[in-house]
Amino acid sequence: MNDANLHRWFQEAVLPNEAMLVRFIRRNWPNSDDVVDIRQDVYEHALIGAQRAIPVTPRAYLLTIARNILLNRARRAKIVSFDLVADLEELDYLAEGYDAENTLVARDQLRRAEAGLDLLPPRCREVVRLRKLEGMSTREVAAHLGVGHHTVERQLTLGMRALVDFMLGGEGRIVRKTATVPPRQEAGHE
C-alpha cells in the first residue's frame, strides 16, 4: 500500500475512533499519565499492520491492539495488580468482535465471498469449495474430480487469487500467466 492510501485510511478510519480508544485505555490502565504513550503505540502498531493489509473493522482492530499492548505492559511491570492482568485477559470479546457492526460486517464479507465464488469457472469453484470449505485434501479432490493433483493445485491457486482480489474490491478474474516465448529466428537471419 502506498503512503497516500495509508495516510487516507488513517485519517478516515483510525482518527475518528480516537476518543473511544482513549476512553478504553483510561478505563483499563491504572496510570493516566501513560494514556498518550499507549495511544501512540496503538497507532504505530496499527500503521505497521495496515501496510500489509487494511483491516476491515478498524474499531475492533484498534481495541485488539490496545488490549495486547496493555497486557504486555502489565506483564512487564515490576509491581502490578493481579486483578489488572486478569481484567485485561478477560477482554477477549474485543478480539472476536462483540458488537452489531462487526456482525454486519462479517455477514457482508460472507456474502461477498459467496459472490466471488460464484464468479469462478465451474471446475475452479468446485476445487476451491472442496479444498477450503469441505476440507478435502488435494489427493481427495483430485480423485473426486478425476483430475491430477497438479491440476487441483493450479486451480486452487488461480481460484484463491481471484477470490482474494474480489474480496479486496477487484473484479475477481482469473489471471493466467502466459509464458513469454522469444520471437522465432528465421533461417539465415541472425
Short mmCIF file of C-alpha atoms in Angstrom, two decimals:
data_model
loop_
_atom_site.label_atom_id
_atom_site.label_comp_id
_atom_site.label_asym_id
_atom_site.label_seq_id
_atom_site.Cartn_x
_atom_site.Cartn_y
_atom_site.Cartn_z
CA MET A 1 0.00 0.00 0.00
CA ASN A 2 1.36 3.41 -0.86
CA ASP A 3 1.79 6.17 1.71
CA ALA A 4 -1.08 8.29 0.37
CA ASN A 5 -3.59 5.45 0.76
CA LEU A 6 -2.23 4.58 4.19
CA HIS A 7 -2.48 8.22 5.27
CA ARG A 8 -6.05 8.45 3.95
CA TRP A 9 -7.02 5.22 5.75
CA PHE A 10 -5.53 6.54 9.00
CA GLN A 11 -7.39 9.84 8.67
CA GLU A 12 -10.74 8.28 7.71
CA ALA A 13 -10.79 5.05 9.72
CA VAL A 14 -8.46 5.42 12.70
CA LEU A 15 -8.67 9.02 13.88
CA PRO A 16 -12.49 9.03 14.19
CA ASN A 17 -12.03 6.26 16.80
CA GLU A 18 -9.53 8.24 18.89
CA ALA A 19 -11.96 9.27 21.66
CA MET A 20 -13.22 5.69 22.01
CA LEU A 21 -9.63 4.39 22.08
CA VAL A 22 -8.56 6.88 24.77
CA ARG A 23 -11.63 6.01 26.89
CA PHE A 24 -10.79 2.32 26.57
CA ILE A 25 -7.17 2.89 27.64
CA ARG A 26 -8.18 5.11 30.60
CA ARG A 27 -10.78 2.60 31.74
CA ASN A 28 -8.32 -0.31 31.63
CA TRP A 29 -4.99 1.21 32.70
CA PRO A 30 -4.31 2.47 36.24
CA ASN A 31 -1.85 5.24 35.36
CA SER A 32 -3.48 8.06 33.39
CA ASP A 33 -0.03 9.53 32.64
CA ASP A 34 0.59 6.61 30.25
CA VAL A 35 -2.54 7.11 28.13
CA VAL A 36 -0.90 9.26 25.43
CA ASP A 37 2.08 6.91 25.11
CA ILE A 38 -0.15 3.85 24.88
CA ARG A 39 -2.34 5.56 22.27
CA GLN A 40 0.75 6.32 20.18
CA ASP A 41 1.90 2.70 20.50
CA VAL A 42 -1.52 1.58 19.26
CA TYR A 43 -1.28 3.95 16.28
CA GLU A 44 2.21 2.71 15.45
CA HIS A 45 1.14 -0.95 15.53
CA ALA A 46 -2.00 -0.14 13.52
CA LEU A 47 0.02 1.56 10.78
CA ILE A 48 2.55 -1.26 10.62
CA GLY A 49 -0.23 -3.83 10.31
CA ALA A 50 -2.16 -1.78 7.74
CA GLN A 51 0.87 -1.69 5.46
CA ARG A 52 0.32 -5.42 4.92
CA ALA A 53 -3.48 -5.33 4.69
CA ILE A 54 -6.11 -2.74 5.54
CA PRO A 55 -8.31 -4.01 8.40
CA VAL A 56 -11.99 -4.29 7.55
CA THR A 57 -13.12 -3.31 11.06
CA PRO A 58 -10.80 -0.54 12.29
CA ARG A 59 -12.56 -0.14 15.65
CA ALA A 60 -12.12 -3.80 16.65
CA TYR A 61 -8.60 -3.74 15.20
CA LEU A 62 -7.59 -0.75 17.38
CA LEU A 63 -9.17 -2.22 20.52
CA THR A 64 -7.44 -5.54 19.98
CA ILE A 65 -4.07 -3.80 19.55
CA ALA A 66 -4.72 -1.68 22.67
CA ARG A 67 -5.67 -4.75 24.71
CA ASN A 68 -2.47 -6.56 23.65
CA ILE A 69 -0.30 -3.53 24.44
CA LEU A 70 -1.94 -3.14 27.87
CA LEU A 71 -1.41 -6.84 28.59
CA ASN A 72 2.25 -6.65 27.57
CA ARG A 73 2.82 -3.55 29.73
CA ALA A 74 1.08 -5.17 32.69
CA ARG A 75 3.20 -8.30 32.38
CA ARG A 76 6.43 -6.28 32.14
CA ALA A 77 5.63 -4.01 35.09
CA LYS A 78 7.63 -4.74 38.24
CA ILE A 79 4.67 -4.19 40.51
CA VAL A 80 1.33 -4.96 39.02
CA SER A 81 -2.02 -5.90 40.39
CA PHE A 82 -3.01 -9.46 39.65
CA ASP A 83 -6.55 -8.17 39.16
CA LEU A 84 -5.37 -5.80 36.40
CA VAL A 85 -3.82 -8.63 34.37
CA ALA A 86 -6.88 -10.82 34.94
CA ASP A 87 -9.21 -7.99 33.87
CA LEU A 88 -7.18 -7.34 30.73
CA GLU A 89 -7.15 -11.01 29.83
CA GLU A 90 -10.95 -11.09 30.11
CA LEU A 91 -11.22 -8.53 27.31
CA ASP A 92 -11.09 -11.30 24.68
CA TYR A 93 -14.53 -10.31 23.47
CA LEU A 94 -12.86 -7.42 21.67
CA ALA A 95 -10.77 -9.70 19.51
CA GLU A 96 -13.83 -11.68 18.50
CA GLY A 97 -15.89 -8.59 17.72
CA TYR A 98 -18.80 -8.22 20.08
CA ASP A 99 -20.95 -5.52 18.56
CA ALA A 100 -23.64 -5.43 15.93
CA GLU A 101 -21.39 -3.55 13.49
CA ASN A 102 -18.88 -6.40 13.45
CA THR A 103 -21.67 -8.93 12.96
CA LEU A 104 -22.99 -6.98 9.98
CA VAL A 105 -19.51 -6.63 8.52
CA ALA A 106 -18.91 -10.38 8.90
CA ARG A 107 -22.20 -11.16 7.16
CA ASP A 108 -21.32 -8.75 4.37
CA GLN A 109 -17.92 -10.43 3.95
CA LEU A 110 -19.59 -13.84 3.78
CA ARG A 111 -21.99 -12.62 1.08
CA ARG A 112 -19.07 -11.11 -0.80
CA ALA A 113 -17.09 -14.37 -0.57
CA GLU A 114 -20.09 -16.31 -1.89
CA ALA A 115 -20.45 -13.83 -4.77
CA GLY A 116 -16.73 -14.17 -5.50
CA LEU A 117 -17.03 -17.96 -5.56
CA ASP A 118 -19.95 -17.70 -7.99
CA LEU A 119 -17.73 -15.75 -10.40
CA LEU A 120 -15.18 -18.56 -10.65
CA PRO A 121 -15.30 -21.04 -13.54
CA PRO A 122 -17.14 -24.26 -12.55
CA ARG A 123 -14.12 -26.55 -12.06
CA CYS A 124 -12.12 -23.88 -10.24
CA ARG A 125 -15.12 -23.09 -8.00
CA GLU A 126 -15.55 -26.79 -7.21
CA VAL A 127 -11.85 -27.20 -6.35
CA VAL A 128 -11.95 -24.18 -4.00
CA ARG A 129 -15.19 -25.39 -2.42
CA LEU A 130 -13.92 -28.93 -1.84
CA ARG A 131 -10.49 -27.87 -0.52
CA LYS A 132 -11.39 -24.81 1.53
CA LEU A 133 -14.98 -25.37 2.60
CA GLU A 134 -15.23 -29.17 2.73
CA GLY A 135 -11.65 -29.62 3.97
CA MET A 136 -10.72 -32.34 1.50
CA SER A 137 -7.04 -32.99 0.78
CA THR A 138 -5.53 -32.30 -2.63
CA ARG A 139 -5.47 -36.04 -3.38
CA GLU A 140 -9.09 -36.47 -2.32
CA VAL A 141 -10.20 -33.60 -4.55
CA ALA A 142 -8.18 -34.98 -7.47
CA ALA A 143 -9.76 -38.43 -7.06
CA HIS A 144 -13.25 -36.96 -6.63
CA LEU A 145 -12.96 -34.85 -9.80
CA GLY A 146 -10.91 -37.37 -11.79
CA VAL A 147 -8.02 -34.97 -12.40
CA GLY A 148 -4.35 -34.88 -11.40
CA HIS A 149 -3.21 -33.30 -8.15
CA HIS A 150 -1.23 -30.68 -10.12
CA THR A 151 -4.49 -29.60 -11.75
CA VAL A 152 -6.10 -29.28 -8.32
CA GLU A 153 -3.18 -27.21 -7.00
CA ARG A 154 -3.21 -24.93 -10.05
CA GLN A 155 -7.00 -24.44 -9.95
CA LEU A 156 -6.85 -23.74 -6.22
CA THR A 157 -4.10 -21.15 -6.70
CA LEU A 158 -5.97 -19.40 -9.51
CA GLY A 159 -9.26 -19.53 -7.64
CA MET A 160 -7.89 -18.21 -4.36
CA ARG A 161 -6.05 -15.36 -6.09
CA ALA A 162 -9.25 -14.37 -7.90
CA LEU A 163 -11.28 -14.67 -4.69
CA VAL A 164 -8.84 -12.54 -2.70
CA ASP A 165 -8.83 -9.96 -5.50
CA PHE A 166 -12.64 -9.87 -5.42
CA MET A 167 -12.74 -9.58 -1.61
CA LEU A 168 -10.33 -6.63 -1.78
CA GLY A 169 -12.56 -4.81 -4.26
CA GLY A 170 -11.24 -6.10 -7.57
CA GLU A 171 -13.12 -7.88 -10.32
CA GLY A 172 -12.12 -11.36 -9.16
CA ARG A 173 -10.98 -12.50 -12.56
CA ILE A 174 -8.72 -15.47 -13.09
CA VAL A 175 -5.37 -14.26 -14.36
CA ARG A 176 -3.37 -16.90 -16.16
CA LYS A 177 0.27 -16.10 -16.66
CA THR A 178 1.38 -16.89 -20.16
CA ALA A 179 4.89 -17.97 -20.89
CA THR A 180 6.90 -15.45 -22.83
CA VAL A 181 8.14 -17.11 -26.00
CA PRO A 182 11.10 -15.44 -27.71
CA PRO A 183 10.50 -14.46 -31.34
CA ARG A 184 11.48 -17.15 -33.82
CA GLN A 185 14.64 -16.59 -35.79
CA GLU A 186 14.25 -17.09 -39.50
CA ALA A 187 16.89 -19.21 -41.17
CA GLY A 188 19.81 -17.14 -42.35
CA HIS A 189 18.83 -14.01 -40.35
CA GLU A 190 20.88 -13.92 -37.18
#
